[in-house]
């Protein structure tokens, strides 16, 4: 999907300390005064953040040559994805969460499709173009962001011009499976006005989405094509020294051939299923910051809308199954910095609507409104110690209110290996996830009596930042109840019901090591124990790999040339819908050569050893493939 900017890859999660946010693929650090947007409604320096947070900078993203953001996310500790195939439906899990328990934002604007089974953001088509940085916040965040944030928050912050002038950039790539990809951006600033406009496109011709290893005999021969294209941009204007406004948005269109499970044996085989999708987002924002930097306020009005069409043997044969969803939102936030204390207050209004026509369920149109208020306090009682507490109340027009809370602590140990190089942190809080409109009102399967899912969880860890070594280590746990699942009423009659429980716990480890000049080692690893219980039964595996990780070694033999060897690996995984994926390790080689300050050539070989593997049971991953491209800027 086209987003407001570009994400071109990363390799692992690293800590956030006062020296800045060192991203996965290197030790490029932000300034000590950088503000973390996502971790708190109160502007905090990285050293003051008590949550597990990864910041990936734009420079670090380009090195891994990743066209789709989901491939960058799989290299972050604590984050797992279900498919690395371009355009394939992907679920993003943070610490074992479901995809609908992860909140996505772009420049602080909430994304989410109300026409899906449960309101969530599908990042299948999110291609990379001009991202300034990505902030991945792990753990319960509902006290700050309401529903959808049980697992965590992914906030994409797009590039903005900070110096007068105009900058042009373009990129083109081609390779295996008839892959063609490209894009161009114009970004500029003139006095109080800044702007950006980006156009991108991508297509490939296969291979089959159903894996020949598990598909029925003679199946998995159809080549499943995928394409997408879109536009995105933003424009900002500083009205005064204290007041600024901006407008931003994107539009995109995509088409995917995919293989369905036509005989209900939980194994995809060749079908003629096709999905078409259009989506857009628009937002207008106003920001106020007093001259003494103590009082700040912001207001946002936004809309996110999708239109999905499905064609296949289980869909309407004439016009396809139609799913339309719209999320409208208005948010106001006010904060004040009192020195050793800071406070923030805010509220939001949100309306979700869907209009659906399907072969199985017929037609229905529904909407739901949510009002919310929140408050947060940050205290700095002594030097190097930061405490935060937050609470929120959401009032839903269909099933009443639910409240959430969160507390964090961060302490930077002075004098160990240099200033602010070791931080201990911990957090604990509750989360909530509202049922989706489909779950509530679908004529065949809906249950209007559903309530919000609730959870409680926390983490404890340490962040380390030295000149040649950075690390982040966390232990985490979460418990969710009132999860929504299918209840079998007999006679092929199913209804959504609330009886499931889930519990997740594990350890995240990530580090970056530069043993000598010109060599860099990046490592991420996640141990995850994720289980669920249906209708009061025993806890069983929820369908997440217990072990996953990524290792990358980058060598710069001469300044213009960069070489990287990367391995991604996962343990076996028992899919919750049947089938078991085998453990695997996939090796990639990447190279980039900077011709001059304006031109860079790059290429990569993916799955160098031609390893057969599946991230989701029955779904085909790419064989050995080669790609090459060029980046130009002026």
PDB file of C-alpha atoms in Angstrom, residues 293-553:
ATOM      1  CA  UNK A 293       7.401  25.485  24.838  1.00  0.00           C
ATOM      2  CA  UNK A 294       5.287  24.716  27.926  1.00  0.00           C
ATOM      3  CA  UNK A 295       1.742  24.769  26.556  1.00  0.00           C
ATOM      4  CA  UNK A 296       0.824  22.730  23.522  1.00  0.00           C
ATOM      5  CA  UNK A 297      -2.402  21.714  21.824  1.00  0.00           C
ATOM      6  CA  UNK A 298      -3.405  19.889  18.682  1.00  0.00           C
ATOM      7  CA  UNK A 299      -6.615  19.034  16.861  1.00  0.00           C
ATOM      8  CA  UNK A 300      -7.194  16.549  14.032  1.00  0.00           C
ATOM      9  CA  UNK A 301     -10.085  15.656  11.761  1.00  0.00           C
ATOM     10  CA  UNK A 302      -9.584  12.540   9.643  1.00  0.00           C
ATOM     11  CA  UNK A 303     -11.253   9.943   7.448  1.00  0.00           C
ATOM     12  CA  UNK A 304     -10.062   6.492   6.429  1.00  0.00           C
ATOM     13  CA  UNK A 305     -12.172   4.629   3.840  1.00  0.00           C
ATOM     14  CA  UNK A 306     -11.941   1.319   1.989  1.00  0.00           C
ATOM     15  CA  UNK A 307     -13.850  -0.429  -0.784  1.00  0.00           C
ATOM     16  CA  UNK A 308     -13.140  -4.159  -1.202  1.00  0.00           C
ATOM     17  CA  UNK A 309     -14.495  -6.511  -3.892  1.00  0.00           C
ATOM     18  CA  UNK A 310     -14.086 -10.294  -3.842  1.00  0.00           C
ATOM     19  CA  UNK A 311     -14.669 -12.578  -6.830  1.00  0.00           C
ATOM     20  CA  UNK A 312     -14.605 -16.372  -6.587  1.00  0.00           C
ATOM     21  CA  UNK A 313     -16.656 -19.543  -6.166  1.00  0.00           C
ATOM     22  CA  UNK A 314     -17.927 -18.439  -2.728  1.00  0.00           C
ATOM     23  CA  UNK A 315     -18.793 -14.873  -3.791  1.00  0.00           C
ATOM     24  CA  UNK A 316     -21.603 -13.252  -5.733  1.00  0.00           C
ATOM     25  CA  UNK A 317     -21.049 -14.435  -9.336  1.00  0.00           C
ATOM     26  CA  UNK A 318     -22.271 -11.188 -10.943  1.00  0.00           C
ATOM     27  CA  UNK A 319     -20.794  -8.232  -9.035  1.00  0.00           C
ATOM     28  CA  UNK A 320     -18.719  -9.987  -6.367  1.00  0.00           C
ATOM     29  CA  UNK A 321     -18.980  -9.534  -2.612  1.00  0.00           C
ATOM     30  CA  UNK A 322     -18.785  -5.840  -1.686  1.00  0.00           C
ATOM     31  CA  UNK A 323     -17.361  -4.472   1.582  1.00  0.00           C
ATOM     32  CA  UNK A 324     -17.307  -0.713   2.213  1.00  0.00           C
ATOM     33  CA  UNK A 325     -15.915   0.759   5.412  1.00  0.00           C
ATOM     34  CA  UNK A 326     -15.390   4.297   6.729  1.00  0.00           C
ATOM     35  CA  UNK A 327     -13.748   5.541   9.918  1.00  0.00           C
ATOM     36  CA  UNK A 328     -14.271   9.251  10.735  1.00  0.00           C
ATOM     37  CA  UNK A 329     -12.533  10.777  13.743  1.00  0.00           C
ATOM     38  CA  UNK A 330     -11.995  14.084  15.527  1.00  0.00           C
ATOM     39  CA  UNK A 331      -9.367  14.435  18.264  1.00  0.00           C
ATOM     40  CA  UNK A 332      -8.276  17.268  20.582  1.00  0.00           C
ATOM     41  CA  UNK A 333      -5.276  17.115  22.932  1.00  0.00           C
ATOM     42  CA  UNK A 334      -3.896  19.739  25.343  1.00  0.00           C
ATOM     43  CA  UNK A 335      -0.722  19.455  27.385  1.00  0.00           C
ATOM     44  CA  UNK A 336       1.339  21.537  29.815  1.00  0.00           C
ATOM     45  CA  UNK A 337       4.949  21.093  30.954  1.00  0.00           C
ATOM     46  CA  UNK A 338       5.415  22.218  34.546  1.00  0.00           C
ATOM     47  CA  UNK A 339       9.038  21.155  34.889  1.00  0.00           C
ATOM     48  CA  UNK A 340       9.119  18.257  37.337  1.00  0.00           C
ATOM     49  CA  UNK A 341       5.557  17.416  36.289  1.00  0.00           C
ATOM     50  CA  UNK A 342       3.637  17.424  33.023  1.00  0.00           C
ATOM     51  CA  UNK A 343      -0.008  16.776  32.244  1.00  0.00           C
ATOM     52  CA  UNK A 344      -2.073  16.044  29.146  1.00  0.00           C
ATOM     53  CA  UNK A 345      -5.826  15.921  28.625  1.00  0.00           C
ATOM     54  CA  UNK A 346      -7.793  15.043  25.528  1.00  0.00           C
ATOM     55  CA  UNK A 347     -10.852  13.603  23.910  1.00  0.00           C
ATOM     56  CA  UNK A 348     -12.037  12.055  20.685  1.00  0.00           C
ATOM     57  CA  UNK A 349     -15.166  11.337  18.661  1.00  0.00           C
ATOM     58  CA  UNK A 350     -15.129   8.400  16.255  1.00  0.00           C
ATOM     59  CA  UNK A 351     -17.718   6.943  13.895  1.00  0.00           C
ATOM     60  CA  UNK A 352     -17.292   3.608  12.126  1.00  0.00           C
ATOM     61  CA  UNK A 353     -19.611   2.642   9.265  1.00  0.00           C
ATOM     62  CA  UNK A 354     -19.897  -0.358   6.959  1.00  0.00           C
ATOM     63  CA  UNK A 355     -22.096  -1.262   4.011  1.00  0.00           C
ATOM     64  CA  UNK A 356     -21.794  -4.893   2.866  1.00  0.00           C
ATOM     65  CA  UNK A 357     -23.367  -7.113   0.222  1.00  0.00           C
ATOM     66  CA  UNK A 358     -22.216 -10.738   0.314  1.00  0.00           C
ATOM     67  CA  UNK A 359     -23.271 -14.042  -1.198  1.00  0.00           C
ATOM     68  CA  UNK A 360     -23.657 -15.787   2.173  1.00  0.00           C
ATOM     69  CA  UNK A 361     -25.154 -13.034   4.335  1.00  0.00           C
ATOM     70  CA  UNK A 362     -26.949 -10.698   1.940  1.00  0.00           C
ATOM     71  CA  UNK A 363     -26.899  -6.961   2.623  1.00  0.00           C
ATOM     72  CA  UNK A 364     -26.503  -4.976   5.814  1.00  0.00           C
ATOM     73  CA  UNK A 365     -25.411  -1.443   6.757  1.00  0.00           C
ATOM     74  CA  UNK A 366     -24.479  -0.423  10.294  1.00  0.00           C
ATOM     75  CA  UNK A 367     -22.545   2.194  12.204  1.00  0.00           C
ATOM     76  CA  UNK A 368     -21.164   2.642  15.701  1.00  0.00           C
ATOM     77  CA  UNK A 369     -20.001   5.772  17.546  1.00  0.00           C
ATOM     78  CA  UNK A 370     -17.386   6.057  20.285  1.00  0.00           C
ATOM     79  CA  UNK A 371     -16.637   9.034  22.530  1.00  0.00           C
ATOM     80  CA  UNK A 372     -13.549   9.056  24.720  1.00  0.00           C
ATOM     81  CA  UNK A 373     -11.696  11.193  27.248  1.00  0.00           C
ATOM     82  CA  UNK A 374      -8.238  10.564  28.692  1.00  0.00           C
ATOM     83  CA  UNK A 375      -5.688  12.053  31.038  1.00  0.00           C
ATOM     84  CA  UNK A 376      -1.964  11.458  31.581  1.00  0.00           C
ATOM     85  CA  UNK A 377       0.561  12.706  34.136  1.00  0.00           C
ATOM     86  CA  UNK A 378       4.370  12.498  34.008  1.00  0.00           C
ATOM     87  CA  UNK A 379       6.514  13.092  37.098  1.00  0.00           C
ATOM     88  CA  UNK A 380      10.273  13.617  37.415  1.00  0.00           C
ATOM     89  CA  UNK A 381      10.693  13.478  41.211  1.00  0.00           C
ATOM     90  CA  UNK A 382      14.474  13.096  41.064  1.00  0.00           C
ATOM     91  CA  UNK A 383      17.066  13.374  38.345  1.00  0.00           C
ATOM     92  CA  UNK A 384      17.059  10.470  35.854  1.00  0.00           C
ATOM     93  CA  UNK A 385      13.704   9.081  37.097  1.00  0.00           C
ATOM     94  CA  UNK A 386      10.426   9.408  35.153  1.00  0.00           C
ATOM     95  CA  UNK A 387       7.022   8.098  36.236  1.00  0.00           C
ATOM     96  CA  UNK A 388       3.895   8.232  34.083  1.00  0.00           C
ATOM     97  CA  UNK A 389       0.270   7.314  34.692  1.00  0.00           C
ATOM     98  CA  UNK A 390      -2.637   7.391  32.248  1.00  0.00           C
ATOM     99  CA  UNK A 391      -6.360   6.593  32.319  1.00  0.00           C
ATOM    100  CA  UNK A 392      -9.053   6.613  29.648  1.00  0.00           C
ATOM    101  CA  UNK A 393     -12.801   6.078  29.388  1.00  0.00           C
ATOM    102  CA  UNK A 394     -14.450   5.077  26.098  1.00  0.00           C
ATOM    103  CA  UNK A 395     -18.231   5.306  25.658  1.00  0.00           C
ATOM    104  CA  UNK A 396     -19.585   3.147  22.835  1.00  0.00           C
ATOM    105  CA  UNK A 397     -23.042   3.745  21.389  1.00  0.00           C
ATOM    106  CA  UNK A 398     -23.794   0.009  21.198  1.00  0.00           C
ATOM    107  CA  UNK A 399     -22.466  -1.579  24.388  1.00  0.00           C
ATOM    108  CA  UNK A 400     -21.644   1.159  26.884  1.00  0.00           C
ATOM    109  CA  UNK A 401     -18.364   2.200  28.473  1.00  0.00           C
ATOM    110  CA  UNK A 402     -15.019   0.599  29.175  1.00  0.00           C
ATOM    111  CA  UNK A 403     -12.033   2.073  30.992  1.00  0.00           C
ATOM    112  CA  UNK A 404      -8.304   1.418  30.744  1.00  0.00           C
ATOM    113  CA  UNK A 405      -5.184   2.519  32.608  1.00  0.00           C
ATOM    114  CA  UNK A 406      -1.395   2.356  32.345  1.00  0.00           C
ATOM    115  CA  UNK A 407       1.689   3.202  34.405  1.00  0.00           C
ATOM    116  CA  UNK A 408       5.395   3.289  33.500  1.00  0.00           C
ATOM    117  CA  UNK A 409       8.735   3.876  35.196  1.00  0.00           C
ATOM    118  CA  UNK A 410      12.093   4.717  33.594  1.00  0.00           C
ATOM    119  CA  UNK A 411      15.374   5.179  35.417  1.00  0.00           C
ATOM    120  CA  UNK A 412      18.639   6.059  33.687  1.00  0.00           C
ATOM    121  CA  UNK A 413      21.685   4.871  35.638  1.00  0.00           C
ATOM    122  CA  UNK A 414      24.288   7.640  35.637  1.00  0.00           C
ATOM    123  CA  UNK A 415      27.966   7.045  35.146  1.00  0.00           C
ATOM    124  CA  UNK A 416      27.917   3.551  33.600  1.00  0.00           C
ATOM    125  CA  UNK A 417      29.963   3.520  30.411  1.00  0.00           C
ATOM    126  CA  UNK A 418      29.108   7.150  29.702  1.00  0.00           C
ATOM    127  CA  UNK A 419      26.142   9.439  30.178  1.00  0.00           C
ATOM    128  CA  UNK A 420      22.675   7.893  29.900  1.00  0.00           C
ATOM    129  CA  UNK A 421      23.921   4.583  28.510  1.00  0.00           C
ATOM    130  CA  UNK A 422      21.816   2.227  30.678  1.00  0.00           C
ATOM    131  CA  UNK A 423      18.091   2.582  31.327  1.00  0.00           C
ATOM    132  CA  UNK A 424      15.881   0.306  33.389  1.00  0.00           C
ATOM    133  CA  UNK A 425      12.167   0.459  32.590  1.00  0.00           C
ATOM    134  CA  UNK A 426       8.880  -1.221  33.412  1.00  0.00           C
ATOM    135  CA  UNK A 427       5.223  -0.790  32.534  1.00  0.00           C
ATOM    136  CA  UNK A 428       1.844  -2.266  33.434  1.00  0.00           C
ATOM    137  CA  UNK A 429      -1.571  -1.516  32.055  1.00  0.00           C
ATOM    138  CA  UNK A 430      -4.907  -2.684  30.749  1.00  0.00           C
ATOM    139  CA  UNK A 431      -6.259  -2.844  27.213  1.00  0.00           C
ATOM    140  CA  UNK A 432      -9.561  -3.217  25.400  1.00  0.00           C
ATOM    141  CA  UNK A 433     -10.736  -4.202  21.938  1.00  0.00           C
ATOM    142  CA  UNK A 434     -14.263  -3.383  20.774  1.00  0.00           C
ATOM    143  CA  UNK A 435     -16.118  -5.956  18.632  1.00  0.00           C
ATOM    144  CA  UNK A 436     -16.374  -5.198  14.934  1.00  0.00           C
ATOM    145  CA  UNK A 437     -19.525  -4.285  13.038  1.00  0.00           C
ATOM    146  CA  UNK A 438     -19.416  -7.598  11.162  1.00  0.00           C
ATOM    147  CA  UNK A 439     -19.159  -9.528  14.422  1.00  0.00           C
ATOM    148  CA  UNK A 440     -22.072  -7.564  15.850  1.00  0.00           C
ATOM    149  CA  UNK A 441     -24.484  -7.326  12.932  1.00  0.00           C
ATOM    150  CA  UNK A 442     -23.730  -9.762  10.135  1.00  0.00           C
ATOM    151  CA  UNK A 443     -27.116 -11.394   9.318  1.00  0.00           C
ATOM    152  CA  UNK A 444     -25.661 -14.912   9.362  1.00  0.00           C
ATOM    153  CA  UNK A 445     -23.016 -14.837  12.093  1.00  0.00           C
ATOM    154  CA  UNK A 446     -23.418 -11.587  14.039  1.00  0.00           C
ATOM    155  CA  UNK A 447     -24.154 -11.271  17.765  1.00  0.00           C
ATOM    156  CA  UNK A 448     -25.322  -7.801  18.917  1.00  0.00           C
ATOM    157  CA  UNK A 449     -24.728  -8.740  22.570  1.00  0.00           C
ATOM    158  CA  UNK A 450     -20.931  -8.823  22.259  1.00  0.00           C
ATOM    159  CA  UNK A 451     -18.895  -6.630  24.615  1.00  0.00           C
ATOM    160  CA  UNK A 452     -15.333  -5.336  24.541  1.00  0.00           C
ATOM    161  CA  UNK A 453     -12.433  -7.736  25.012  1.00  0.00           C
ATOM    162  CA  UNK A 454     -10.224  -6.765  27.947  1.00  0.00           C
ATOM    163  CA  UNK A 455      -6.608  -7.461  28.852  1.00  0.00           C
ATOM    164  CA  UNK A 456      -3.953  -6.743  31.450  1.00  0.00           C
ATOM    165  CA  UNK A 457      -0.218  -7.023  31.021  1.00  0.00           C
ATOM    166  CA  UNK A 458       3.172  -5.497  31.445  1.00  0.00           C
ATOM    167  CA  UNK A 459       6.889  -5.733  30.850  1.00  0.00           C
ATOM    168  CA  UNK A 460      10.255  -5.066  32.430  1.00  0.00           C
ATOM    169  CA  UNK A 461      13.562  -4.542  30.705  1.00  0.00           C
ATOM    170  CA  UNK A 462      16.802  -2.730  30.176  1.00  0.00           C
ATOM    171  CA  UNK A 463      18.082  -0.585  27.307  1.00  0.00           C
ATOM    172  CA  UNK A 464      21.834  -0.245  26.755  1.00  0.00           C
ATOM    173  CA  UNK A 465      23.543   2.271  24.511  1.00  0.00           C
ATOM    174  CA  UNK A 466      27.335   2.347  24.157  1.00  0.00           C
ATOM    175  CA  UNK A 467      29.401   3.611  21.237  1.00  0.00           C
ATOM    176  CA  UNK A 468      29.844   0.203  19.618  1.00  0.00           C
ATOM    177  CA  UNK A 469      27.128  -1.823  21.289  1.00  0.00           C
ATOM    178  CA  UNK A 470      23.411  -1.226  21.802  1.00  0.00           C
ATOM    179  CA  UNK A 471      20.917  -3.675  23.239  1.00  0.00           C
ATOM    180  CA  UNK A 472      17.320  -4.001  24.375  1.00  0.00           C
ATOM    181  CA  UNK A 473      16.118  -6.869  26.571  1.00  0.00           C
ATOM    182  CA  UNK A 474      12.505  -7.253  27.754  1.00  0.00           C
ATOM    183  CA  UNK A 475      10.349  -9.761  29.572  1.00  0.00           C
ATOM    184  CA  UNK A 476       6.639  -9.332  28.816  1.00  0.00           C
ATOM    185  CA  UNK A 477       3.307 -10.907  29.687  1.00  0.00           C
ATOM    186  CA  UNK A 478      -0.354 -10.323  28.814  1.00  0.00           C
ATOM    187  CA  UNK A 479      -3.712 -11.891  29.697  1.00  0.00           C
ATOM    188  CA  UNK A 480      -6.836 -11.357  27.579  1.00  0.00           C
ATOM    189  CA  UNK A 481     -10.386 -12.444  28.364  1.00  0.00           C
ATOM    190  CA  UNK A 482     -13.730 -12.217  26.586  1.00  0.00           C
ATOM    191  CA  UNK A 483     -12.058 -12.842  23.242  1.00  0.00           C
ATOM    192  CA  UNK A 484     -14.480 -13.271  20.382  1.00  0.00           C
ATOM    193  CA  UNK A 485     -14.674 -16.606  18.559  1.00  0.00           C
ATOM    194  CA  UNK A 486     -17.071 -18.836  16.634  1.00  0.00           C
ATOM    195  CA  UNK A 487     -19.627 -20.878  18.558  1.00  0.00           C
ATOM    196  CA  UNK A 488     -20.910 -24.006  16.802  1.00  0.00           C
ATOM    197  CA  UNK A 489     -24.677 -24.219  17.295  1.00  0.00           C
ATOM    198  CA  UNK A 490     -24.956 -27.410  15.217  1.00  0.00           C
ATOM    199  CA  UNK A 491     -26.118 -28.014  11.668  1.00  0.00           C
ATOM    200  CA  UNK A 492     -23.416 -25.769  10.181  1.00  0.00           C
ATOM    201  CA  UNK A 493     -24.834 -22.903  12.233  1.00  0.00           C
ATOM    202  CA  UNK A 494     -22.213 -20.604  13.755  1.00  0.00           C
ATOM    203  CA  UNK A 495     -22.431 -17.397  15.752  1.00  0.00           C
ATOM    204  CA  UNK A 496     -19.778 -15.070  17.159  1.00  0.00           C
ATOM    205  CA  UNK A 497     -19.550 -15.503  20.919  1.00  0.00           C
ATOM    206  CA  UNK A 498     -17.335 -14.341  23.794  1.00  0.00           C
ATOM    207  CA  UNK A 499     -15.697 -17.179  25.620  1.00  0.00           C
ATOM    208  CA  UNK A 500     -12.064 -17.275  24.573  1.00  0.00           C
ATOM    209  CA  UNK A 501      -9.108 -16.426  26.786  1.00  0.00           C
ATOM    210  CA  UNK A 502      -5.497 -15.899  25.791  1.00  0.00           C
ATOM    211  CA  UNK A 503      -2.207 -15.578  27.611  1.00  0.00           C
ATOM    212  CA  UNK A 504       1.128 -14.580  26.173  1.00  0.00           C
ATOM    213  CA  UNK A 505       4.545 -14.235  27.733  1.00  0.00           C
ATOM    214  CA  UNK A 506       8.077 -14.175  26.460  1.00  0.00           C
ATOM    215  CA  UNK A 507      11.414 -12.474  26.056  1.00  0.00           C
ATOM    216  CA  UNK A 508      12.630  -9.997  23.418  1.00  0.00           C
ATOM    217  CA  UNK A 509      16.336  -9.520  22.759  1.00  0.00           C
ATOM    218  CA  UNK A 510      17.910  -7.194  20.222  1.00  0.00           C
ATOM    219  CA  UNK A 511      21.414  -5.833  19.834  1.00  0.00           C
ATOM    220  CA  UNK A 512      23.722  -4.068  17.411  1.00  0.00           C
ATOM    221  CA  UNK A 513      27.490  -4.631  17.587  1.00  0.00           C
ATOM    222  CA  UNK A 514      30.252  -2.838  15.666  1.00  0.00           C
ATOM    223  CA  UNK A 515      33.357  -4.885  16.530  1.00  0.00           C
ATOM    224  CA  UNK A 516      35.615  -2.967  14.111  1.00  0.00           C
ATOM    225  CA  UNK A 517      35.186  -0.084  11.713  1.00  0.00           C
ATOM    226  CA  UNK A 518      33.236  -1.126   8.636  1.00  0.00           C
ATOM    227  CA  UNK A 519      31.570  -4.177  10.211  1.00  0.00           C
ATOM    228  CA  UNK A 520      28.185  -4.229  11.891  1.00  0.00           C
ATOM    229  CA  UNK A 521      26.254  -7.169  13.377  1.00  0.00           C
ATOM    230  CA  UNK A 522      22.523  -6.917  14.050  1.00  0.00           C
ATOM    231  CA  UNK A 523      20.561  -9.515  15.968  1.00  0.00           C
ATOM    232  CA  UNK A 524      16.945  -9.838  17.072  1.00  0.00           C
ATOM    233  CA  UNK A 525      15.320 -12.767  18.820  1.00  0.00           C
ATOM    234  CA  UNK A 526      11.875 -13.438  20.270  1.00  0.00           C
ATOM    235  CA  UNK A 527      10.806 -16.235  22.584  1.00  0.00           C
ATOM    236  CA  UNK A 528       7.012 -16.357  22.721  1.00  0.00           C
ATOM    237  CA  UNK A 529       4.668 -18.649  24.646  1.00  0.00           C
ATOM    238  CA  UNK A 530       1.194 -17.812  23.295  1.00  0.00           C
ATOM    239  CA  UNK A 531      -1.814 -19.936  24.204  1.00  0.00           C
ATOM    240  CA  UNK A 532      -5.600 -19.693  24.107  1.00  0.00           C
ATOM    241  CA  UNK A 533      -8.539 -21.449  25.732  1.00  0.00           C
ATOM    242  CA  UNK A 534     -11.865 -21.905  23.942  1.00  0.00           C
ATOM    243  CA  UNK A 535     -15.033 -21.917  26.042  1.00  0.00           C
ATOM    244  CA  UNK A 536     -13.266 -22.750  29.288  1.00  0.00           C
ATOM    245  CA  UNK A 537     -11.161 -25.565  27.868  1.00  0.00           C
ATOM    246  CA  UNK A 538      -7.466 -26.266  28.249  1.00  0.00           C
ATOM    247  CA  UNK A 539      -4.944 -23.726  26.966  1.00  0.00           C
ATOM    248  CA  UNK A 540      -3.423 -24.711  23.605  1.00  0.00           C
ATOM    249  CA  UNK A 541      -0.968 -23.025  21.232  1.00  0.00           C
ATOM    250  CA  UNK A 542      -2.551 -20.008  19.578  1.00  0.00           C
ATOM    251  CA  UNK A 543      -0.682 -20.399  16.280  1.00  0.00           C
ATOM    252  CA  UNK A 544       2.488 -18.317  16.740  1.00  0.00           C
ATOM    253  CA  UNK A 545       6.119 -19.470  16.329  1.00  0.00           C
ATOM    254  CA  UNK A 546       7.741 -20.021  19.714  1.00  0.00           C
ATOM    255  CA  UNK A 547      11.149 -18.867  18.445  1.00  0.00           C
ATOM    256  CA  UNK A 548      11.827 -16.280  15.737  1.00  0.00           C
ATOM    257  CA  UNK A 549      14.718 -14.032  14.882  1.00  0.00           C
ATOM    258  CA  UNK A 550      16.902 -12.251  12.385  1.00  0.00           C
ATOM    259  CA  UNK A 551      20.680 -11.950  12.019  1.00  0.00           C
ATOM    260  CA  UNK A 552      22.410  -9.513   9.698  1.00  0.00           C
ATOM    261  CA  UNK A 553      26.097  -8.815   9.114  1.00  0.00           C
TER     262      UNK A 553
END
